[in-house]
């Protein structure tokens, strides 16, 4: 029986989120296990373009295609490690999308980066990881940014 049967890996494809991968690999314990890779396309960014719905739709389409190709490589990686893989790309507020998926998929643990694309040096945590730690009912593995 796997200790962490289903690992939720929310990613913005940043270097810090990428850093979580090697720790997820180490959670592999030989039993059947899933990694659920999740990317949220931030709806607040799309809403900024509300005055031009055509452009907004075009941008969403591009973001989705980029996310899909990054997801495809992540899937290959985790399958090679021996995990079963599920993926999802959703439009919404990232922390809400992550917390909703945590509930809906009844995951065992969430593994994510301490920071993401913004990666402001002075911040102890990014806003997404902070909100997830605050509201998640499941254990959260926070992987720190790579030292440079
Ligand atoms: P902020 O977004 O508050 O300016 P930041 O970008 O440095 O700060 P977060 O966005 O909180 O930091 O990122 C922390 C982690 O949250 C990332 O490493 C990633 O695991 C996850 N994450 C962030 N954004 C998304 C997203 N859009 N979809 C899925 N996971 C995300
Ligand atoms: Mn961010």
CSV table of C-alpha atoms and ligand atoms in Angstrom, one decimal:
chain,number,residue,atom,x,y,z
A,1,UNK,CA,0.0,0.0,0.0
A,2,UNK,CA,1.5,3.3,-1.1
A,3,UNK,CA,2.0,5.9,1.5
A,4,UNK,CA,1.2,8.6,-1.1
A,5,UNK,CA,-1.2,7.0,-3.6
A,6,UNK,CA,-2.0,10.1,-5.5
A,7,UNK,CA,0.5,13.1,-5.6
A,8,UNK,CA,-0.9,16.4,-6.8
A,9,UNK,CA,1.8,18.4,-8.6
A,10,UNK,CA,0.6,21.9,-9.5
A,11,UNK,CA,3.0,23.6,-11.8
A,12,UNK,CA,3.5,27.0,-13.5
A,13,UNK,CA,6.5,25.4,-15.3
A,14,UNK,CA,8.9,27.7,-13.4
A,15,UNK,CA,12.3,26.6,-12.3
A,16,UNK,CA,11.1,26.4,-8.7
A,17,UNK,CA,8.1,24.2,-9.6
A,18,UNK,CA,10.5,22.1,-11.7
A,19,UNK,CA,12.7,21.6,-8.6
A,20,UNK,CA,9.8,19.6,-7.0
A,21,UNK,CA,10.1,16.9,-9.6
A,22,UNK,CA,13.1,15.1,-8.0
A,23,UNK,CA,11.4,15.0,-4.7
A,24,UNK,CA,8.2,13.6,-6.2
A,25,UNK,CA,10.4,10.9,-7.9
A,26,UNK,CA,11.6,9.9,-4.4
A,27,UNK,CA,8.1,9.4,-3.2
A,28,UNK,CA,7.9,6.4,-5.6
A,29,UNK,CA,7.6,3.3,-3.4
A,30,UNK,CA,6.9,0.4,-5.8
A,31,UNK,CA,3.1,0.2,-5.3
A,32,UNK,CA,0.7,1.6,-7.9
A,33,UNK,CA,0.9,5.4,-7.6
A,34,UNK,CA,-0.5,8.4,-9.5
A,35,UNK,CA,0.9,11.9,-10.2
A,36,UNK,CA,-1.8,14.4,-11.1
A,37,UNK,CA,-0.1,17.2,-13.0
A,38,UNK,CA,-2.2,20.4,-12.8
A,39,UNK,CA,-1.7,23.8,-14.5
A,40,UNK,CA,-4.0,26.7,-14.0
A,41,UNK,CA,-4.3,29.4,-16.7
A,42,UNK,CA,-4.8,32.5,-14.5
A,43,UNK,CA,-8.3,33.8,-15.3
A,44,UNK,CA,-7.4,37.2,-13.8
A,45,UNK,CA,-4.8,37.7,-16.6
A,46,UNK,CA,-7.4,36.7,-19.2
A,47,UNK,CA,-9.9,39.1,-17.6
A,48,UNK,CA,-7.6,42.0,-18.1
A,49,UNK,CA,-8.2,41.4,-21.8
A,50,UNK,CA,-12.0,41.4,-21.5
A,51,UNK,CA,-12.4,44.4,-23.8
A,52,UNK,CA,-11.1,42.3,-26.6
A,53,UNK,CA,-12.7,38.9,-26.3
A,54,UNK,CA,-11.2,37.7,-29.6
A,55,UNK,CA,-7.6,38.5,-28.4
A,56,UNK,CA,-8.4,37.0,-25.0
A,57,UNK,CA,-9.5,33.7,-26.6
A,58,UNK,CA,-6.5,33.7,-28.9
A,59,UNK,CA,-4.2,34.1,-25.9
A,60,UNK,CA,-6.0,31.4,-23.9
A,61,UNK,CA,-5.5,29.1,-26.9
A,62,UNK,CA,-1.8,29.8,-27.1
A,63,UNK,CA,-1.3,29.4,-23.3
A,64,UNK,CA,-3.2,26.1,-23.5
A,65,UNK,CA,-1.0,24.8,-26.3
A,66,UNK,CA,2.2,25.8,-24.5
A,67,UNK,CA,1.0,24.3,-21.3
A,68,UNK,CA,0.0,21.1,-23.1
A,69,UNK,CA,3.4,20.6,-24.6
A,70,UNK,CA,5.1,21.2,-21.2
A,71,UNK,CA,2.7,18.7,-19.7
A,72,UNK,CA,3.5,16.1,-22.3
A,73,UNK,CA,7.2,16.1,-21.3
A,74,UNK,CA,6.3,16.0,-17.6
A,75,UNK,CA,4.0,13.0,-18.3
A,76,UNK,CA,6.9,11.2,-20.1
A,77,UNK,CA,9.2,11.9,-17.2
A,78,UNK,CA,6.8,10.6,-14.5
A,79,UNK,CA,5.8,7.5,-16.5
A,80,UNK,CA,9.5,6.7,-16.9
A,81,UNK,CA,9.8,6.9,-13.1
A,82,UNK,CA,7.0,4.4,-12.9
A,83,UNK,CA,4.0,6.5,-12.0
A,84,UNK,CA,0.6,6.5,-13.6
A,85,UNK,CA,-0.1,10.0,-14.8
A,86,UNK,CA,-3.1,12.3,-15.1
A,87,UNK,CA,-3.0,15.8,-16.4
A,88,UNK,CA,-5.3,18.8,-16.3
A,89,UNK,CA,-5.2,22.4,-17.6
A,90,UNK,CA,-7.9,24.7,-16.1
A,91,UNK,CA,-8.7,28.3,-16.4
A,92,UNK,CA,-9.2,29.9,-13.0
A,93,UNK,CA,-7.5,31.4,-10.0
A,94,UNK,CA,-4.5,29.1,-9.4
A,95,UNK,CA,-4.9,28.5,-5.6
A,96,UNK,CA,-8.6,27.9,-6.0
A,97,UNK,CA,-8.1,25.5,-8.9
A,98,UNK,CA,-5.4,23.6,-6.8
A,99,UNK,CA,-7.6,23.4,-3.7
A,100,UNK,CA,-10.7,22.3,-5.7
A,101,UNK,CA,-8.6,19.5,-7.4
A,102,UNK,CA,-7.2,18.4,-4.0
A,103,UNK,CA,-10.8,17.8,-2.8
A,104,UNK,CA,-12.2,16.4,-6.1
A,105,UNK,CA,-9.3,14.0,-6.7
A,106,UNK,CA,-8.9,13.1,-3.0
A,107,UNK,CA,-5.1,13.4,-3.3
A,108,UNK,CA,-2.7,12.1,-0.7
A,109,UNK,CA,-0.2,14.9,-0.8
A,110,UNK,CA,0.5,18.1,-2.7
A,111,UNK,CA,4.1,18.7,-3.9
A,112,UNK,CA,4.9,22.2,-5.2
A,113,UNK,CA,7.5,25.0,-5.3
A,114,UNK,CA,7.9,27.6,-2.5
A,115,UNK,CA,7.9,30.2,-5.3
A,116,UNK,CA,7.0,30.3,-9.0
A,117,UNK,CA,7.4,32.6,-12.0
A,118,UNK,CA,7.6,35.8,-10.0
A,119,UNK,CA,10.1,34.4,-7.5
A,120,UNK,CA,10.7,37.7,-5.6
A,121,UNK,CA,13.8,37.3,-3.5
A,122,UNK,CA,12.4,38.9,-0.3
A,123,UNK,CA,9.2,36.8,-0.2
A,124,UNK,CA,9.2,33.8,2.1
A,125,UNK,CA,6.5,32.2,0.0
A,126,UNK,CA,4.6,33.0,-3.2
A,127,UNK,CA,0.9,33.8,-2.9
A,128,UNK,CA,-0.2,30.5,-4.4
A,129,UNK,CA,1.9,28.3,-2.1
A,130,UNK,CA,0.9,30.4,0.8
A,131,UNK,CA,-2.8,30.0,0.1
A,132,UNK,CA,-2.5,26.3,-0.5
A,133,UNK,CA,-0.6,25.7,2.8
A,134,UNK,CA,-3.2,27.8,4.5
A,135,UNK,CA,-6.3,26.1,3.2
A,136,UNK,CA,-5.3,22.6,2.2
A,137,UNK,CA,-6.6,19.7,4.2
A,138,UNK,CA,-3.8,17.4,3.0
A,139,UNK,CA,-0.1,17.4,3.7
A,140,UNK,CA,1.9,19.9,1.5
A,141,UNK,CA,5.5,19.3,0.4
A,142,UNK,CA,7.1,22.7,-0.3
A,143,UNK,CA,10.3,22.5,-2.3
A,144,UNK,CA,12.6,25.5,-1.9
A,145,UNK,CA,14.0,27.4,-4.8
A,146,UNK,CA,17.3,26.2,-6.2
A,147,UNK,CA,20.3,28.1,-4.8
A,148,UNK,CA,22.2,30.1,-7.4
B,1,LIG,P1,3.3,35.2,-6.9
B,1,LIG,O1,2.5,34.4,-7.9
B,1,LIG,O2,2.5,35.4,-5.7
B,1,LIG,O3,3.8,36.5,-7.5
B,1,LIG,P2,5.5,33.3,-7.2
B,1,LIG,O4,5.1,33.2,-8.7
B,1,LIG,O5,6.9,33.5,-6.9
B,1,LIG,O6,4.6,34.4,-6.5
B,1,LIG,P3,3.7,31.1,-6.6
B,1,LIG,O7,2.9,31.5,-7.8
B,1,LIG,O8,3.0,31.1,-5.2
B,1,LIG,O9,5.0,32.0,-6.5
B,1,LIG,O10,4.2,29.7,-6.9
B,1,LIG,C1,4.4,28.7,-6.0
B,1,LIG,C2,4.1,27.3,-6.6
B,1,LIG,O11,2.7,27.2,-6.8
B,1,LIG,C3,4.8,27.0,-7.9
B,1,LIG,O12,6.1,26.5,-7.7
B,1,LIG,C4,3.9,25.9,-8.5
B,1,LIG,O13,4.1,24.7,-7.9
B,1,LIG,C5,2.5,26.5,-8.0
B,1,LIG,N1,1.8,27.3,-9.0
B,1,LIG,C6,2.0,28.6,-9.1
B,1,LIG,N2,1.2,29.1,-10.1
B,1,LIG,C7,0.5,28.0,-10.6
B,1,LIG,C8,-0.4,27.8,-11.7
B,1,LIG,N3,-0.8,28.8,-12.5
B,1,LIG,N4,-0.8,26.5,-11.9
B,1,LIG,C9,-0.4,25.5,-11.2
B,1,LIG,N5,0.4,25.6,-10.2
B,1,LIG,C10,0.9,26.9,-9.9
B,2,LIG,MN1,3.1,32.9,-9.3
